[in-house]
């Protein structure tokens, strides 16, 4: 360390005169000390205030320059030295050196700037102000074709400098994207695919930039999909595959890139990973299996990529994914069920899958999870069944297969995501299916649970779906028995509240169900109608100019239906309905104006 102090003193003198030789030996001593104990030597440099002397030594013409830049690069490996480097004014002369044609000067300058920028806001701001990123980006572009070993080393350093410069900084990443860095880096990946260090640096850069939405369009205009798939196929190491996955995942969020990846053969790579890791017990196998199967599901979220893989239900990929459902591996079961839910996004696919017997596989999977209770698998399998139940021709087939019975086994679930999907699946199944609606609507336990969930204020989705299913049971069954079950279960007040929903479709479903209750068993519902202020709610709906025509129409139908009850009739008279209704005779919608005339006659006749 004494030698270092001596060398630093000599360097102070050398920096004021132009004796290169003397400076050179001091710099060699300094580099040796940094190699020996970087932190201690850096502290000494800081203590003796050497950094402010270095800008004068960063002379493009001097042979010392690469060593000075190397010293700055070594010093800046320490977090505590990065701000002092900026404060000492090192950034502008370093950025000036980027205009050099000397490879060693560029290499050491790139290292110095990259290290100063690492996790340092001050460093990045200073490089940004000095315009360093633009020069580096241009260098990378002009050097990209050269596969010489030394050139590849320089490219790796320059790419690393851009990574450190923009890491976790959206505005600097956006700046690089606007400079057109992405197409250049994609070319590098293709030309230098044999160089591990450079390809890794490109992957890290892609991982950073791909998170930004604005990057996706640029990526989509390159052959990134082919390059990544090509690179993936050559990998055997878990870490390298993981790095490629980290780029694929954000890129695959873009529908255009999804299709490009599918066409480039990424799915075959993913299926291979699954096959190799499914029985593995090592942590890395479990991680890779999850990443590969998750990515597979993500690719199916794009309409075009999904349809390409479905291939009319004959696709080998589709068949392989089906085989995941009976797997013993929860991650694969989950991915398989989610994949089916994604394939089931149009009627044609849904009809084909139901005819191919997929419902049975999903029911067997759900049966395995009544006891095992893996919530994510339950949720995914129910999502798939709900989607499959959308086409009308599938409903009766699925009901015959016993879907409703299996779904009801999850009625006791305390998990809102499972409750939500369970409700949606039953609602889809009974749509236009009177017999099934009656069977479920007279199931006291189901109705009791629905009424309980209608009060789940912490879970708006569950609350909304419960109300909608309650209404659907009445609307599709049109059964007096169902109406009685709902009245006895305390469901009427929830349907009245549902009529005031902000969603028109829910308001309408509630009014139709209430109309059926009034028509089928007014006497039994009378007390609940009075208790839940039904008449007052209807008055508000008819008076509100914002109410849709069908809401006004169904409200008037309901008014006429409740007139047969004495207490409700009195409420109608007390609220002067006739004034509101007579105004609606002039409504622009013919159905509304016609119903207003009929309702007015009814009100007048019975007043």
Coordinates of C-alpha atoms in Angstrom, one line a residue:
X1 CA 0.0 0.0 0.0
X2 CA 3.0 2.3 0.6
X3 CA 4.0 1.7 -3.1
X4 CA 0.4 2.7 -4.0
X5 CA 0.6 6.0 -2.0
X6 CA 3.9 6.7 -3.7
X7 CA 2.5 5.9 -7.1
X8 CA -0.5 8.2 -6.5
X9 CA 1.7 11.1 -5.5
X10 CA 3.8 10.6 -8.6
X11 CA 0.6 10.5 -10.7
X12 CA -0.4 13.8 -9.2
X13 CA 2.9 15.3 -10.5
X14 CA 2.7 13.5 -13.8
X15 CA -0.8 14.8 -14.5
X16 CA 0.5 18.3 -14.5
X17 CA 3.3 17.7 -17.0
X18 CA 3.3 15.7 -20.1
X19 CA 5.8 13.0 -19.4
X20 CA 3.9 9.9 -20.6
X21 CA 6.5 7.4 -19.4
X22 CA 6.4 8.6 -15.8
X23 CA 2.6 8.5 -15.8
X24 CA 2.6 5.1 -17.5
X25 CA 4.6 3.4 -14.7
X26 CA 2.3 5.0 -12.1
X27 CA -0.7 3.7 -13.9
X28 CA 0.7 0.2 -14.1
X29 CA 1.3 0.3 -10.3
X30 CA -2.3 1.5 -9.8
X31 CA -3.7 -1.3 -12.0
X32 CA -1.7 -3.9 -10.0
X33 CA -3.0 -2.5 -6.7
X34 CA -6.6 -2.6 -8.0
X35 CA -6.1 -6.2 -9.2
X36 CA -4.7 -7.1 -5.8
X37 CA -7.4 -5.5 -3.6
X38 CA -9.8 -3.4 -5.6
X39 CA -11.9 -2.0 -2.7
X40 CA -8.8 -0.9 -0.6
X41 CA -7.1 0.6 -3.6
X42 CA -10.2 2.5 -4.6
X43 CA -10.6 3.9 -1.2
X44 CA -7.0 5.2 -1.3
X45 CA -7.6 6.8 -4.7
X46 CA -10.7 8.5 -3.3
X47 CA -8.8 9.6 -0.1
X48 CA -6.0 11.1 -2.1
X49 CA -8.4 12.9 -4.5
X50 CA -7.0 11.3 -7.6
X51 CA -10.3 11.1 -9.7
X52 CA -10.4 14.9 -10.6
X53 CA -6.8 14.5 -12.1
X54 CA -7.9 11.8 -14.5
X55 CA -9.9 13.8 -17.1
X56 CA -6.7 15.5 -18.2
X57 CA -5.1 12.1 -18.7
X58 CA -8.0 10.9 -20.9
X59 CA -6.4 12.4 -24.0
X60 CA -7.3 10.6 -27.3
X61 CA -3.8 11.1 -28.6
X62 CA -2.0 9.7 -25.5
X63 CA -0.9 6.1 -25.2
X64 CA -1.8 6.1 -21.5
X65 CA -5.5 6.6 -22.3
X66 CA -6.6 2.9 -22.4
X67 CA -4.9 2.3 -19.0
X68 CA -6.6 5.4 -17.5
X69 CA -10.0 4.2 -18.8
X70 CA -9.2 0.7 -17.4
X71 CA -8.5 2.2 -14.0
X72 CA -11.8 4.0 -14.1
X73 CA -13.6 0.8 -15.1
X74 CA -11.9 -1.1 -12.2
X75 CA -12.6 1.7 -9.7
X76 CA -16.3 1.9 -10.8
X77 CA -16.9 -1.8 -9.9
X78 CA -17.3 -0.4 -6.3
X79 CA -20.7 1.2 -5.7
X80 CA -19.3 3.9 -3.5
X81 CA -17.0 5.1 -6.3
X82 CA -19.6 5.7 -9.0
X83 CA -21.0 9.0 -7.9
X84 CA -17.4 10.4 -7.2
X85 CA -16.5 9.4 -10.8
X86 CA -19.4 11.5 -12.1
X87 CA -18.6 14.4 -9.7
X88 CA -14.9 14.3 -10.9
X89 CA -16.2 15.1 -14.5
X90 CA -15.1 11.8 -16.0
X91 CA -18.2 11.2 -18.1
X92 CA -17.7 13.9 -20.9
X93 CA -14.1 13.0 -21.7
X94 CA -15.0 9.2 -21.6
X95 CA -17.9 9.9 -24.0
X96 CA -15.5 11.8 -26.3
X97 CA -13.2 8.8 -26.4
X98 CA -16.1 6.8 -27.9
X99 CA -15.3 8.6 -31.1
X100 CA -11.9 6.9 -31.2
X101 CA -11.0 4.2 -33.8
X102 CA -8.6 2.4 -31.4
X103 CA -10.2 -0.9 -30.4
X104 CA -8.5 -1.0 -26.9
X105 CA -9.5 2.6 -26.2
X106 CA -13.2 1.7 -27.1
X107 CA -13.1 -1.5 -25.0
X108 CA -11.8 0.2 -21.8
X109 CA -14.0 3.2 -22.3
X110 CA -17.1 1.0 -22.8
X111 CA -16.2 -0.9 -19.6
X112 CA -15.7 2.4 -17.7
X113 CA -19.0 3.9 -18.8
X114 CA -20.8 0.6 -18.3
X115 CA -19.6 0.2 -14.7
X116 CA -20.3 3.8 -13.8
X117 CA -23.9 3.4 -15.1
X118 CA -24.4 0.1 -13.1
X119 CA -27.3 0.8 -10.7
X120 CA -26.3 4.5 -10.6
X121 CA -28.9 7.2 -11.4
X122 CA -26.1 9.8 -11.5
X123 CA -24.0 7.8 -13.9
X124 CA -26.9 7.2 -16.3
X125 CA -28.0 10.8 -16.2
X126 CA -24.4 12.0 -17.0
X127 CA -24.0 9.6 -19.9
X128 CA -27.5 10.6 -21.2
X129 CA -26.5 14.3 -21.1
X130 CA -23.2 13.6 -22.9
X131 CA -25.0 11.6 -25.6
X132 CA -23.0 8.4 -25.0
X133 CA -25.7 5.9 -25.7
X134 CA -26.2 7.1 -29.3
X135 CA -22.5 6.8 -30.2
X136 CA -22.4 3.3 -28.6
X137 CA -25.5 2.2 -30.5
X138 CA -23.9 3.4 -33.8
X139 CA -20.7 1.5 -33.0
X140 CA -22.6 -1.7 -32.4
X141 CA -24.4 -1.3 -35.7
X142 CA -21.2 -0.6 -37.7
X143 CA -19.3 -3.5 -36.0
X144 CA -22.1 -6.0 -36.1
X145 CA -21.0 -8.0 -39.1
X146 CA -17.4 -8.5 -37.9
X147 CA -16.9 -12.0 -36.3
X148 CA -13.3 -11.4 -35.3
X149 CA -12.7 -12.5 -31.6
X150 CA -11.5 -9.1 -30.4
X151 CA -14.4 -7.4 -32.2
X152 CA -16.9 -9.8 -30.5
X153 CA -15.3 -8.9 -27.1
X154 CA -15.8 -5.2 -27.9
X155 CA -19.4 -5.8 -29.0
X156 CA -20.1 -7.7 -25.7
X157 CA -18.8 -4.7 -23.7
X158 CA -20.7 -2.1 -25.7
X159 CA -23.9 -4.1 -25.4
X160 CA -23.3 -4.5 -21.7
X161 CA -22.8 -0.8 -21.4
X162 CA -26.3 -0.2 -23.0
X163 CA -27.8 -2.8 -20.6
X164 CA -26.4 -1.0 -17.5
X165 CA -27.3 2.4 -18.9
X166 CA -31.0 1.5 -19.4
X167 CA -31.7 -1.2 -16.8
X168 CA -35.0 -0.6 -14.9
X169 CA -35.3 2.8 -16.5
X170 CA -38.3 3.1 -18.8
X171 CA -37.4 6.4 -20.4
X172 CA -33.9 5.4 -21.2
X173 CA -35.1 2.1 -22.6
X174 CA -37.6 4.0 -24.7
X175 CA -34.7 6.2 -26.0
X176 CA -32.8 3.1 -27.1
X177 CA -35.8 1.7 -28.8
X178 CA -36.3 5.0 -30.7
X179 CA -32.6 4.7 -31.7
X180 CA -33.4 1.4 -33.4
X181 CA -31.2 -0.7 -31.2
X182 CA -33.6 -3.7 -31.3
X183 CA -33.1 -4.7 -35.0
X184 CA -29.3 -4.3 -34.5
X185 CA -29.3 -6.6 -31.5
X186 CA -31.4 -9.2 -33.2
X187 CA -28.9 -9.3 -36.1
X188 CA -26.1 -9.7 -33.6
X189 CA -27.8 -12.7 -32.2
X190 CA -27.9 -14.4 -35.6
X191 CA -24.4 -13.5 -36.7
X192 CA -22.7 -14.2 -33.4
X193 CA -24.8 -17.2 -32.2
X194 CA -21.6 -19.2 -31.4
X195 CA -20.3 -16.5 -29.0
X196 CA -21.7 -17.3 -25.6
X197 CA -20.8 -14.1 -23.8
X198 CA -22.3 -11.9 -26.6
X199 CA -25.5 -13.9 -27.0
X200 CA -26.0 -13.8 -23.3
X201 CA -25.6 -10.0 -23.3
X202 CA -28.1 -9.7 -26.2
X203 CA -30.6 -11.8 -24.2
X204 CA -30.2 -9.6 -21.1
X205 CA -30.8 -6.6 -23.3
X206 CA -33.9 -8.1 -24.9
X207 CA -35.2 -9.1 -21.5
X208 CA -35.0 -5.4 -20.4
X209 CA -36.4 -3.9 -23.5
X210 CA -39.2 -6.5 -24.1
X211 CA -41.0 -5.4 -20.9
X212 CA -41.8 -2.1 -22.7
X213 CA -44.9 -2.1 -24.8
X214 CA -43.4 0.2 -27.4
X215 CA -40.7 -2.4 -28.1
X216 CA -43.1 -5.1 -29.2
X217 CA -43.8 -3.6 -32.6
X218 CA -40.1 -3.3 -33.4
X219 CA -39.4 -6.9 -32.2
X220 CA -42.3 -8.1 -34.4
X221 CA -40.7 -6.5 -37.5
X222 CA -37.5 -8.6 -37.0
X223 CA -36.8 -12.3 -37.1
X224 CA -36.4 -12.5 -33.3
X225 CA -38.8 -15.5 -33.1
X226 CA -36.6 -17.6 -35.4
X227 CA -33.4 -16.5 -33.8
X228 CA -34.6 -17.3 -30.3
X229 CA -36.0 -20.7 -31.3
X230 CA -32.7 -21.5 -33.1
X231 CA -30.7 -20.5 -30.1
X232 CA -33.0 -22.5 -27.7
X233 CA -32.6 -25.7 -29.8
X234 CA -28.8 -25.5 -29.3
X235 CA -28.9 -25.2 -25.5
X236 CA -28.4 -27.9 -23.0
X237 CA -27.8 -25.8 -19.9
X238 CA -30.8 -24.9 -17.6
X239 CA -29.5 -21.3 -17.0
X240 CA -29.3 -20.5 -20.7
X241 CA -32.7 -21.9 -21.4
X242 CA -34.0 -19.9 -18.5
X243 CA -32.5 -16.7 -20.0
X244 CA -34.3 -17.4 -23.3
X245 CA -37.5 -18.1 -21.5
X246 CA -37.2 -14.7 -19.8
X247 CA -37.2 -13.0 -23.2
X248 CA -39.9 -15.2 -24.7
X249 CA -42.5 -14.6 -22.0
X250 CA -42.8 -10.8 -22.4
X251 CA -42.5 -11.1 -26.2
X252 CA -45.3 -13.7 -26.3
X253 CA -47.7 -11.2 -24.8
X254 CA -47.9 -9.7 -28.3
X255 CA -50.3 -11.5 -30.7
X256 CA -48.2 -10.9 -33.8
X257 CA -45.1 -12.4 -32.1
X258 CA -47.2 -15.3 -30.7
X259 CA -47.9 -16.4 -34.2
X260 CA -44.3 -15.8 -35.3
X261 CA -43.1 -18.0 -32.4
X262 CA -45.5 -20.8 -33.3
X263 CA -44.5 -20.7 -36.9
X264 CA -40.8 -20.7 -35.9
X265 CA -41.3 -24.0 -34.0
X266 CA -41.2 -22.8 -30.3
X267 CA -44.0 -25.1 -29.4
X268 CA -42.0 -28.2 -30.3
X269 CA -39.2 -26.9 -28.1
X270 CA -41.6 -26.4 -25.2
X271 CA -43.1 -29.8 -25.5
X272 CA -39.7 -31.3 -25.5
X273 CA -38.8 -29.4 -22.2
X274 CA -42.1 -30.7 -20.7
X275 CA -41.3 -34.3 -21.7
X276 CA -37.8 -34.1 -20.2
X277 CA -38.8 -32.4 -16.9
X278 CA -42.2 -33.9 -16.1
X279 CA -40.7 -36.7 -13.9
X280 CA -37.8 -34.6 -12.7
X281 CA -37.5 -33.8 -9.0
X282 CA -34.7 -31.3 -9.1
X283 CA -35.7 -27.7 -8.5
X284 CA -34.6 -26.6 -11.9
X285 CA -36.7 -29.3 -13.6
X286 CA -39.8 -28.1 -11.7
X287 CA -39.0 -24.5 -12.6
X288 CA -38.5 -25.3 -16.3
X289 CA -41.7 -27.4 -16.5
X290 CA -43.7 -24.5 -15.1
X291 CA -42.1 -21.9 -17.4
X292 CA -42.5 -24.1 -20.5
X293 CA -46.2 -25.0 -19.8
X294 CA -47.1 -21.4 -18.7
X295 CA -45.6 -20.2 -22.0
X296 CA -47.5 -22.8 -23.9
X297 CA -50.8 -21.5 -22.4
X298 CA -49.8 -17.9 -23.1
X299 CA -49.3 -18.7 -26.8
X300 CA -52.8 -20.0 -26.9
X301 CA -54.2 -16.6 -25.9
X302 CA -53.7 -15.3 -29.4
X303 CA -56.6 -16.2 -31.8
X304 CA -54.4 -16.9 -34.8
X305 CA -51.7 -18.8 -32.9
X306 CA -54.4 -20.8 -31.0
X307 CA -56.3 -21.8 -34.2
X308 CA -53.0 -22.7 -35.9
X309 CA -52.2 -25.2 -33.1
X310 CA -55.8 -26.5 -32.9
X311 CA -55.7 -27.6 -36.6
X312 CA -59.3 -28.6 -36.5
X313 CA -58.8 -30.7 -33.4
X314 CA -56.3 -32.9 -35.2
X315 CA -53.2 -31.0 -34.4
X316 CA -50.4 -33.0 -32.7
X317 CA -49.9 -30.1 -30.2
X318 CA -53.5 -30.1 -29.3
X319 CA -53.4 -33.9 -28.7
X320 CA -50.2 -33.6 -26.6
X321 CA -51.8 -30.9 -24.4
X322 CA -54.8 -33.1 -23.9
X323 CA -52.6 -35.8 -22.5
X324 CA -51.5 -33.4 -19.7
X325 CA -54.9 -33.4 -18.1
X326 CA -54.8 -37.0 -16.7
X327 CA -51.1 -36.4 -15.7
X328 CA -50.1 -37.0 -12.1
X329 CA -48.3 -33.6 -12.2
X330 CA -50.4 -30.7 -10.9
X331 CA -48.5 -28.1 -13.0
X332 CA -49.3 -30.1 -16.1
X333 CA -52.9 -30.6 -15.1
X334 CA -53.3 -26.9 -14.6
X335 CA -51.6 -26.0 -18.0
X336 CA -53.7 -28.7 -19.7
X337 CA -57.0 -27.3 -18.3
X338 CA -56.0 -23.7 -19.1
X339 CA -55.0 -24.7 -22.6
X340 CA -58.5 -26.3 -23.2
X341 CA -60.1 -23.1 -21.9
X342 CA -58.0 -21.2 -24.4
X343 CA -58.8 -23.5 -27.3
X344 CA -62.5 -23.2 -26.3
X345 CA -62.8 -19.6 -27.5
X346 CA -65.0 -20.2 -30.5
X347 CA -68.1 -22.4 -31.1
X348 CA -66.4 -24.6 -33.7
X349 CA -63.6 -25.6 -31.4
X350 CA -66.0 -26.1 -28.4
X351 CA -68.3 -28.4 -30.4
X352 CA -65.5 -30.5 -31.7
X353 CA -63.9 -30.9 -28.2
X354 CA -67.2 -31.9 -26.6
X355 CA -67.8 -34.5 -29.3
X356 CA -64.2 -35.7 -28.8
X357 CA -64.9 -36.5 -25.2
X358 CA -62.8 -33.8 -23.5
X359 CA -65.6 -33.1 -20.9
X360 CA -65.1 -36.6 -19.4
X361 CA -61.3 -35.9 -18.9
X362 CA -62.1 -32.6 -17.2
X363 CA -64.7 -34.2 -14.9
X364 CA -62.2 -36.9 -13.9
X365 CA -59.7 -34.2 -13.2
X366 CA -62.2 -32.2 -11.0
X367 CA -63.1 -35.4 -9.2
X368 CA -59.5 -35.9 -8.3
X369 CA -59.4 -32.4 -6.9
X370 CA -62.5 -32.4 -4.7
X371 CA -60.4 -34.1 -2.0
X372 CA -56.9 -32.9 -3.1
X373 CA -58.3 -29.4 -3.4
X374 CA -55.7 -27.7 -5.6
X375 CA -57.5 -24.4 -6.1
X376 CA -55.7 -23.4 -9.3
X377 CA -56.5 -26.7 -11.0
X378 CA -60.2 -26.5 -9.9
X379 CA -60.4 -22.9 -11.2
X380 CA -58.8 -23.9 -14.6
X381 CA -60.9 -27.0 -15.1
X382 CA -64.1 -25.0 -14.3
X383 CA -63.0 -22.2 -16.7
X384 CA -62.6 -24.8 -19.5
X385 CA -66.1 -26.3 -18.7
X386 CA -67.7 -22.9 -18.7
X387 CA -66.3 -22.0 -22.1
X388 CA -67.2 -25.4 -23.6
X389 CA -70.8 -24.9 -22.4
X390 CA -71.3 -21.7 -24.4
X391 CA -72.5 -23.2 -27.7
X392 CA -76.2 -24.2 -27.4
X393 CA -75.6 -27.7 -28.9
X394 CA -73.1 -28.5 -26.2
X395 CA -75.4 -27.8 -23.2
X396 CA -77.5 -30.9 -23.2
X397 CA -74.6 -33.2 -24.0
X398 CA -72.6 -31.7 -21.1
X399 CA -75.6 -32.0 -18.8
X400 CA -76.1 -35.7 -19.8
X401 CA -72.4 -36.2 -19.1
X402 CA -73.1 -35.2 -15.5
X403 CA -71.2 -31.8 -15.5
X404 CA -73.7 -30.1 -13.1
X405 CA -73.4 -32.9 -10.5
X406 CA -69.6 -32.7 -10.5
X407 CA -69.6 -28.9 -10.4
X408 CA -72.0 -29.0 -7.4
X409 CA -69.4 -30.9 -5.4
X410 CA -67.5 -27.6 -5.1
X411 CA -70.4 -25.7 -3.6
X412 CA -68.7 -25.8 -0.2
X413 CA -65.5 -24.1 -1.6
X414 CA -64.5 -21.0 0.3
X415 CA -62.2 -19.8 -2.5
X416 CA -63.8 -16.9 -4.4
X417 CA -62.1 -17.7 -7.8
X418 CA -63.5 -21.2 -7.6
X419 CA -67.0 -19.9 -6.5
X420 CA -66.9 -17.4 -9.4
X421 CA -66.2 -20.1 -12.1
X422 CA -68.6 -22.6 -10.6
X423 CA -71.4 -20.0 -10.8
X424 CA -70.5 -19.1 -14.4
X425 CA -70.4 -22.7 -15.5
X426 CA -73.8 -23.5 -14.1
X427 CA -75.3 -20.3 -15.6
X428 CA -73.9 -21.3 -19.0
X429 CA -75.2 -24.9 -18.7
X430 CA -78.8 -24.0 -17.9
X431 CA -79.2 -21.3 -20.5
X432 CA -82.3 -22.4 -22.6
X433 CA -82.3 -25.8 -20.7
X434 CA -85.6 -25.7 -18.8
X435 CA -85.3 -29.2 -17.3
X436 CA -81.8 -28.6 -15.9
X437 CA -82.8 -25.1 -14.6
X438 CA -85.8 -26.7 -12.8
X439 CA -83.7 -29.5 -11.3
X440 CA -81.0 -27.0 -10.0
X441 CA -83.6 -24.4 -9.1
X442 CA -85.4 -26.8 -6.7
X443 CA -82.1 -27.8 -5.1
X444 CA -82.5 -26.1 -1.7
X445 CA -78.8 -26.3 -0.8
X446 CA -77.7 -24.6 -4.0
X447 CA -80.3 -21.8 -3.7
X448 CA -79.3 -21.3 0.0
X449 CA -75.6 -21.0 -1.0
X450 CA -76.5 -18.6 -3.8
X451 CA -78.4 -16.3 -1.4
X452 CA -75.4 -16.4 0.9
X453 CA -73.1 -15.4 -1.9
X454 CA -75.4 -12.7 -3.1
X455 CA -74.2 -10.9 0.1
X456 CA -70.5 -11.4 -0.6
X457 CA -69.7 -7.7 -0.7
X458 CA -66.0 -8.3 -0.6
X459 CA -66.2 -10.3 -3.9
X460 CA -68.2 -8.3 -6.4
X461 CA -67.7 -11.0 -9.1
X462 CA -69.1 -13.7 -6.9
X463 CA -71.9 -11.5 -5.8
X464 CA -72.8 -10.6 -9.4
X465 CA -72.7 -14.2 -10.7
X466 CA -74.8 -15.4 -7.8
X467 CA -77.5 -12.9 -8.6
X468 CA -77.4 -13.8 -12.3
X469 CA -77.6 -17.5 -11.6
X470 CA -80.5 -17.0 -9.2
X471 CA -82.3 -15.0 -11.9
X472 CA -81.4 -17.6 -14.7
X473 CA -82.8 -20.5 -12.7
X474 CA -86.2 -18.7 -12.7
X475 CA -86.0 -17.4 -16.3
X476 CA -85.1 -20.7 -17.9
X477 CA -87.3 -23.0 -15.8
X478 CA -90.4 -20.7 -15.7
X479 CA -91.3 -23.1 -12.8
X480 CA -93.5 -22.4 -9.9
X481 CA -91.5 -24.9 -7.8
X482 CA -88.3 -23.0 -8.5
X483 CA -90.0 -19.7 -7.7
X484 CA -91.1 -21.2 -4.3
X485 CA -87.6 -22.4 -3.6
X486 CA -86.1 -19.0 -4.3
X487 CA -88.8 -17.3 -2.1
X488 CA -88.3 -19.7 0.8
X489 CA -84.5 -19.3 0.5
X490 CA -84.8 -15.5 0.8
X491 CA -83.7 -14.7 -2.8
X492 CA -86.3 -12.2 -3.7
X493 CA -84.7 -9.2 -2.0
X494 CA -81.5 -9.8 -3.9
X495 CA -83.3 -9.9 -7.2
X496 CA -84.9 -6.5 -6.4
X497 CA -81.5 -5.1 -5.5
X498 CA -80.1 -6.6 -8.8
X499 CA -82.7 -4.5 -10.7
X500 CA -80.9 -1.4 -9.5
X501 CA -77.5 -2.7 -10.8
X502 CA -75.3 -0.3 -12.9
X503 CA -75.2 -3.1 -15.6
X504 CA -78.2 -3.0 -17.9
X505 CA -78.0 -6.7 -18.7
X506 CA -78.3 -7.5 -15.0
X507 CA -81.1 -5.1 -14.4
X508 CA -83.0 -6.7 -17.2
X509 CA -82.4 -10.3 -16.1
X510 CA -83.6 -9.3 -12.6
X511 CA -86.8 -7.7 -13.9
X512 CA -87.7 -10.7 -16.1
X513 CA -87.2 -13.0 -13.1
X514 CA -89.3 -10.8 -10.8
X515 CA -92.0 -10.7 -13.5
X516 CA -92.1 -14.5 -13.5
X517 CA -92.2 -14.6 -9.7
X518 CA -95.2 -12.2 -9.7
X519 CA -96.9 -14.2 -12.5
X520 CA -96.3 -17.6 -11.0
X521 CA -96.8 -17.0 -7.2
X522 CA -97.6 -13.4 -6.3
X523 CA -99.2 -14.4 -3.0
X524 CA -96.1 -16.2 -1.7
X525 CA -93.8 -13.3 -2.9
X526 CA -96.0 -10.4 -1.7
X527 CA -94.3 -10.0 1.7
X528 CA -90.8 -10.0 0.2
X529 CA -91.9 -7.5 -2.6
X530 CA -93.2 -5.1 0.1
X531 CA -90.2 -5.6 2.4
X532 CA -87.7 -4.9 -0.4
X533 CA -89.5 -1.8 -1.7
X534 CA -90.1 -3.2 -5.2
X535 CA -92.7 -0.7 -6.2
X536 CA -90.5 2.2 -5.2
X537 CA -87.6 0.7 -7.2
X538 CA -89.8 0.3 -10.3
X539 CA -90.9 4.0 -9.9
X540 CA -87.3 5.1 -10.0
X541 CA -86.5 3.0 -13.0
X542 CA -89.5 4.4 -15.0
X543 CA -88.7 8.0 -13.9
X544 CA -85.0 7.8 -14.8
X545 CA -84.5 9.1 -18.3
X546 CA -81.2 7.1 -18.5
X547 CA -83.1 3.7 -18.2
X548 CA -82.9 1.7 -21.4
X549 CA -86.1 1.0 -23.3
X550 CA -86.1 -2.7 -22.3
X551 CA -85.8 -1.7 -18.6
X552 CA -88.8 0.6 -18.9
X553 CA -90.8 -2.1 -20.8
X554 CA -90.1 -4.8 -18.2
X555 CA -90.7 -2.5 -15.3
X556 CA -94.2 -1.7 -16.7
X557 CA -94.9 -5.5 -17.3
X558 CA -93.9 -6.0 -13.6
X559 CA -96.2 -3.1 -12.4
X560 CA -99.2 -4.8 -14.1
X561 CA -98.2 -8.2 -12.6
X562 CA -98.1 -6.9 -9.0
X563 CA -101.5 -5.1 -9.3
X564 CA -103.2 -8.3 -8.2
X565 CA -101.8 -7.8 -4.7
X566 CA -103.7 -5.4 -2.5
X567 CA -100.7 -3.9 -0.5
X568 CA -98.7 -3.6 -3.7
X569 CA -101.6 -2.1 -5.5
X570 CA -101.9 0.6 -2.8
X571 CA -98.2 1.4 -3.1
X572 CA -98.6 1.8 -6.8
X573 CA -101.5 4.3 -6.3
X574 CA -99.6 6.2 -3.6
X575 CA -96.6 6.8 -5.9
X576 CA -98.7 8.3 -8.7
X577 CA -97.4 5.9 -11.4
X578 CA -100.0 7.1 -13.8
X579 CA -98.1 10.4 -14.4
X580 CA -94.8 8.6 -15.2
X581 CA -96.5 6.0 -17.4
X582 CA -98.6 8.5 -19.4
X583 CA -95.4 10.4 -20.3
X584 CA -93.9 7.2 -21.7
X585 CA -96.8 6.9 -24.2
X586 CA -94.8 9.4 -26.3
X587 CA -91.5 7.4 -26.0
X588 CA -89.6 7.0 -29.3
X589 CA -89.4 3.2 -28.9
X590 CA -92.7 1.7 -30.2
X591 CA -92.7 -1.3 -27.8
X592 CA -92.3 1.0 -24.8
X593 CA -95.0 3.5 -26.0
X594 CA -97.4 0.6 -26.7
X595 CA -96.7 -1.0 -23.2
X596 CA -97.2 2.4 -21.6
X597 CA -100.7 2.7 -23.2
X598 CA -101.7 -0.8 -21.9
X599 CA -100.2 -0.1 -18.4
X600 CA -102.1 3.3 -18.2
X601 CA -105.3 1.5 -19.1
X602 CA -104.7 -1.1 -16.3
X603 CA -103.8 1.6 -13.8
X604 CA -106.9 3.7 -14.7
X605 CA -109.2 0.6 -14.6
X606 CA -108.0 -0.4 -11.2
X607 CA -107.6 3.0 -9.5

